[in-house]
Amino acid sequence: MPFLGQDWRSPGWRWVKTEDGWKRCEPFSPALEDGNNQLKDIGHTVIITGDDEDEAIYSTEDCEFAAKKRKKDHCTNNTECFYREKWIYVHKESTRERHGYCTLGEAFNRLDFSSAIQDIRRFNYVVKLLQLIAKSQLTSLSGAAQKNYFNILDKIVRKVKEDQYNPRLIKDLLQDLSSTLCILIRGVGKSVLVGNINIWICRLETILLWQQQLKNLQMNKQVNNGLTLIDLPLHMLRNILHRLSDGWDVITLGQVTPTLYMLSEDRQLWKKLCQYHFAEKQFCRHLVPSEGGHIDWKLMYFALQKYYPIKEQYGDTLHFCRHCSILFWKDTGHPCTASDPDTCLMPVSPQHFIDLFKF
């Protein structure tokens, strides 16, 4: 298989999936290679003249050193230059073939979350993952992973401010992150906090600024002379509400018009939501009867939500190949060595992603 390198103990070459199949790619961009080749083509010495009095002579070794430094600086500013494959091998112990182990920070850097937040199918998944990391795994990230984490968070906030897409989800993320940072900063010295304390204080101030900006966020009014949501018949509006899996989304949609509010208060709608997310044994422990003696399913939903997690739905998730132990986005794929790769795939929830890197 082309995935294997010349040395069977090596992790293999880097491969990119194209329309013509898998092709090997170099770790650096062609522009950098061309610049390096130009330096190599120059003779033994290069004379760089500035003023009339100053003249510097550099040897070929100095030019090669400068080229290597330029490559390093370029790849520091553009992390994706190193990780074009967009997948990562998950190994938890050292073997003869692989030394060391895979960390959460390494996986976070390698799986291209910057591009994933631009895809509406993956946006909620990435935000939920960042929220779980903020709650319990923030101190386990390396310095580079922390920088990548807050860069992605900055892109998410800017996207929400521009598109007004799901601001409630981002507000919850920022609230959990600010609470965690306050605890870590107050307890500095008692916990492992990678980086200078002043950097974390600046990050906390940035988060508080983002929270204020989202609090003052004004939704843009859509100017459209065509068919709108309120023009749809009642049975279609009812079907739309019944397809929502989050109770807060139902309440938000019910605030648009009086008709939608009436439909959002339907007992059968909230009963189906409770039956979808929770088991019958959980109902018996937290019954919320109404004044008429019937069960108030709306209050029941939010009461159960305090004690039990609700089911999560995502348009697209990360997948784990049980045969190759590789974590990847499904549409990007990976060079699987199994005879039937589809039977080896397993969708990975955000919590499962965190659990993969717990030792």
XYZ file of C-alpha atoms in Angstrom:
359
model
C 0.000 0.000 0.000
C 1.310 3.510 -0.743
C 0.657 4.532 2.837
C 3.739 2.624 4.009
C 7.148 4.240 3.658
C 10.440 2.556 2.758
C 11.036 1.798 6.427
C 8.194 -0.391 7.732
C 8.609 1.130 11.202
C 7.996 4.685 9.960
C 4.548 6.340 10.113
C 4.616 6.645 6.302
C 4.583 9.513 3.845
C 2.022 12.298 3.887
C -0.814 11.614 1.443
C -3.599 13.846 0.105
C -6.896 12.587 -1.307
C -7.553 14.001 -4.798
C -9.983 13.253 -7.608
C -7.380 10.948 -9.153
C -6.761 9.091 -5.895
C -4.234 9.421 -3.072
C -1.094 11.413 -3.889
C 2.007 12.038 -1.828
C 2.631 15.630 -0.763
C 5.745 17.365 0.493
C 5.800 18.923 3.979
C 6.520 22.431 2.662
C 4.828 24.588 0.067
C 6.269 24.775 -3.494
C 7.001 28.474 -3.077
C 9.375 27.781 -0.211
C 11.064 24.974 -2.096
C 11.579 27.221 -5.119
C 13.078 29.905 -2.912
C 15.404 27.377 -1.338
C 16.486 26.051 -4.741
C 17.293 29.557 -5.883
C 19.607 29.975 -2.915
C 21.301 26.675 -3.681
C 21.915 27.680 -7.308
C 23.899 30.723 -6.212
C 27.677 30.257 -6.069
C 29.855 29.630 -3.069
C 29.405 33.156 -1.725
C 26.720 35.815 -1.977
C 27.615 39.506 -1.660
C 24.870 41.786 -0.351
C 25.767 45.464 -0.644
C 23.876 48.100 1.319
C 25.585 51.446 1.789
C 28.878 52.289 0.161
C 30.744 51.608 3.374
C 28.977 48.410 4.391
C 29.419 45.139 2.585
C 28.484 41.704 3.953
C 29.668 38.384 2.562
C 27.638 35.258 3.358
C 28.727 31.737 2.657
C 26.529 28.988 1.229
C 26.049 27.537 4.725
C 24.656 30.853 5.913
C 22.214 30.918 3.001
C 21.010 27.407 3.808
C 20.564 28.408 7.446
C 18.550 31.460 6.385
C 16.395 29.269 4.115
C 15.672 26.836 6.954
C 14.773 29.703 9.276
C 12.463 31.168 6.614
C 10.729 27.800 6.284
C 10.297 27.568 10.053
C 8.868 31.094 10.301
C 6.488 30.444 7.410
C 5.178 27.245 8.952
C 4.850 28.881 12.367
C 2.514 31.487 10.874
C 0.689 28.866 8.795
C 0.226 25.752 10.907
C -1.689 23.950 8.156
C 1.546 23.750 6.193
C 2.653 20.911 8.480
C -0.658 19.067 8.679
C -2.071 18.682 5.207
C -3.317 15.139 5.795
C -6.063 16.327 8.234
C -6.106 13.076 10.176
C -4.190 11.716 13.153
C -3.114 8.291 14.353
C -4.370 7.775 17.924
C -1.875 5.734 19.949
C -1.769 5.684 23.747
C 1.488 3.859 24.413
C 4.978 3.457 23.018
C 5.764 0.529 20.717
C 8.691 -0.526 18.556
C 7.036 1.191 15.618
C 5.953 4.389 17.385
C 7.529 6.221 20.287
C 5.529 8.425 22.614
C 1.781 8.827 22.539
C -0.874 11.067 21.009
C -2.122 13.970 23.118
C -5.332 15.979 23.043
C -3.411 19.105 22.033
C -1.741 17.326 19.132
C -5.088 16.043 17.860
C -6.626 19.488 18.238
C -3.858 20.975 16.072
C -3.999 18.302 13.393
C -7.726 18.005 12.626
C -8.264 21.347 10.871
C -10.966 22.846 13.088
C -10.339 26.267 11.520
C -11.873 25.055 8.258
C -14.506 22.972 10.040
C -16.197 26.003 11.605
C -16.876 27.359 8.117
C -19.026 24.288 7.406
C -22.502 24.685 8.906
C -22.728 20.895 9.393
C -19.654 20.882 11.648
C -20.023 24.234 13.384
C -22.075 23.024 16.383
C -19.812 19.987 16.753
C -16.648 22.091 17.017
C -18.277 24.547 19.441
C -19.434 21.695 21.690
C -15.935 20.223 21.614
C -14.401 23.568 22.597
C -16.918 23.817 25.434
C -15.967 20.394 26.818
C -12.272 21.300 26.635
C -12.981 24.570 28.438
C -14.738 22.759 31.284
C -12.140 20.124 32.129
C -9.256 19.756 29.664
C -7.952 23.291 29.149
C -4.833 22.739 31.263
C -3.935 19.589 29.304
C -3.378 21.579 26.086
C 0.150 22.461 25.077
C 1.184 26.048 24.396
C 0.722 25.637 20.629
C -2.665 23.967 21.133
C -3.774 26.785 23.445
C -2.849 29.352 20.805
C -4.730 27.371 18.177
C -7.717 27.013 20.539
C -8.101 30.755 21.071
C -7.471 31.520 17.380
C -10.353 29.213 16.446
C -12.488 30.759 19.174
C -11.764 34.205 17.740
C -12.896 33.029 14.291
C -16.083 31.580 15.802
C -16.962 34.845 17.552
C -16.321 36.853 14.376
C -18.492 34.437 12.381
C -21.345 34.780 14.884
C -21.116 38.582 14.820
C -21.190 38.607 11.010
C -23.782 35.883 10.366
C -25.738 35.951 13.676
C -25.588 32.150 13.629
C -26.478 30.417 16.920
C -25.273 33.120 19.363
C -26.796 31.274 22.341
C -24.423 28.342 21.867
C -21.390 30.642 21.764
C -22.548 32.532 24.852
C -22.667 29.249 26.777
C -19.152 28.395 25.588
C -17.739 31.768 26.633
C -19.490 31.558 30.008
C -17.955 28.150 30.771
C -14.546 29.296 29.544
C -14.550 32.500 31.604
C -15.582 30.557 34.738
C -12.743 28.073 34.224
C -10.175 30.814 33.633
C -11.265 32.692 36.767
C -10.745 29.552 38.846
C -7.354 28.809 37.261
C -6.072 32.364 37.628
C -7.166 32.600 41.279
C -5.563 29.233 42.010
C -2.321 29.857 40.131
C 0.413 27.680 41.595
C -2.060 25.023 42.737
C -2.735 23.715 39.217
C -0.623 23.200 36.122
C -1.178 26.281 33.957
C 0.939 26.258 30.813
C 2.071 29.777 29.912
C 2.604 33.088 31.628
C -0.104 34.257 34.019
C -0.280 37.629 32.254
C -1.169 35.875 28.986
C -4.082 34.128 30.678
C -5.266 37.399 32.197
C -5.238 38.990 28.723
C -7.200 36.022 27.371
C -9.775 36.391 30.131
C -10.153 40.103 29.342
C -10.657 39.210 25.676
C -13.350 36.684 26.589
C -15.165 39.261 28.727
C -15.027 41.675 25.786
C -16.489 39.024 23.477
C -19.286 38.369 25.954
C -20.160 42.062 26.013
C -20.128 42.233 22.204
C -22.459 39.234 21.902
C -24.715 40.666 24.593
C -25.122 43.829 22.498
C -25.504 41.863 19.254
C -28.400 43.122 17.124
C -29.986 40.697 14.687
C -30.157 42.048 11.142
C -33.627 42.274 9.655
C -33.948 40.286 6.464
C -35.483 42.284 3.623
C -37.320 39.787 1.482
C -40.438 40.350 -0.586
C -40.961 36.639 -1.265
C -42.539 33.868 0.793
C -41.632 33.972 4.509
C -42.036 31.575 7.403
C -45.255 33.145 8.670
C -46.845 32.671 5.228
C -46.689 28.880 5.517
C -49.855 26.951 6.486
C -50.317 25.778 10.064
C -49.610 22.093 9.390
C -46.228 22.957 7.844
C -45.304 25.201 10.764
C -46.283 22.404 13.136
C -44.053 19.961 11.227
C -41.124 22.388 11.453
C -41.522 22.678 15.223
C -41.757 18.909 15.622
C -38.416 18.504 13.831
C -36.549 20.621 16.367
C -34.675 18.577 18.972
C -33.743 21.413 21.362
C -36.367 22.887 23.662
C -34.705 26.306 23.635
C -34.985 26.403 19.844
C -38.722 25.719 20.161
C -39.127 28.591 22.637
C -37.055 30.959 20.479
C -39.097 30.164 17.374
C -42.302 30.613 19.368
C -41.343 34.221 20.094
C -41.498 35.189 16.408
C -45.284 35.422 15.979
C -48.388 34.721 18.102
C -49.248 31.790 15.840
C -45.865 30.164 16.386
C -46.179 30.800 20.120
C -49.476 28.938 20.165
C -47.925 26.004 18.283
C -44.841 25.977 20.525
C -47.030 25.465 23.616
C -48.508 22.214 22.291
C -48.378 19.469 24.952
C -47.764 16.724 22.394
C -44.730 18.588 21.071
C -43.077 18.713 24.494
C -44.111 15.149 25.281
C -42.298 13.907 22.158
C -39.242 15.933 23.121
C -39.212 14.304 26.557
C -39.681 10.833 25.105
C -36.883 11.419 22.603
C -34.284 12.608 25.108
C -35.176 10.763 28.309
C -36.259 7.300 29.475
C -39.552 6.448 31.170
C -37.797 5.659 34.479
C -36.528 9.215 34.544
C -40.074 10.564 34.098
C -41.285 8.832 37.262
C -38.580 10.450 39.394
C -39.339 14.012 38.308
C -43.086 14.300 37.632
C -44.326 17.883 37.211
C -48.157 17.920 37.320
C -50.116 20.961 36.133
C -53.129 22.597 37.820
C -55.580 20.337 35.974
C -53.833 17.181 37.142
C -52.126 16.531 33.811
C -48.387 16.329 33.336
C -46.792 19.609 32.294
C -44.421 18.210 29.655
C -42.736 21.555 29.028
C -41.705 21.949 32.659
C -40.882 18.240 32.718
C -38.415 18.705 29.835
C -36.449 21.468 31.565
C -36.598 19.672 34.934
C -35.130 16.505 33.413
C -32.524 18.534 31.542
C -31.022 19.623 34.878
C -30.373 16.009 35.915
C -29.734 14.110 32.682
C -27.900 14.962 29.438
C -29.975 15.333 26.287
C -29.218 13.571 23.025
C -26.929 15.494 20.709
C -27.403 15.778 16.961
C -24.774 17.001 14.507
C -24.757 17.342 10.754
C -21.246 15.900 10.552
C -18.852 14.420 13.104
C -15.331 13.103 13.340
C -14.939 9.389 12.617
C -12.589 6.819 14.099
C -11.232 3.893 12.079
C -11.046 0.884 14.380
C -8.740 -0.930 11.961
C -6.127 1.822 11.567
C -6.748 3.710 14.857
C -7.008 6.944 12.862
C -9.255 9.907 13.693
C -10.482 12.004 10.742
C -13.334 13.904 9.103
C -15.297 11.484 6.971
C -15.299 13.502 3.724
C -11.501 13.993 3.878
C -10.903 10.290 4.391
C -7.632 8.531 5.224
C -5.444 5.854 3.580
C -7.166 2.866 5.202
C -5.519 -0.550 4.779
C -8.692 -2.557 5.516
C -10.391 -4.534 2.755
C -13.757 -2.917 3.574
C -13.054 0.492 5.189
C -16.731 1.408 5.714
C -17.205 -1.399 8.240
C -14.392 0.000 10.406
C -15.785 3.522 10.790
C -17.273 4.721 14.057
C -18.727 8.227 14.567
C -17.095 10.103 17.436
C -19.127 12.437 19.642
C -17.396 15.434 21.298
C -17.314 13.610 24.652
C -15.911 10.484 22.999
C -13.226 12.667 21.399
C -12.139 13.828 24.867
C -12.249 10.262 26.240
C -9.933 8.994 23.489
C -7.062 10.981 24.980
C -7.587 10.220 28.661
C -4.898 8.018 30.125
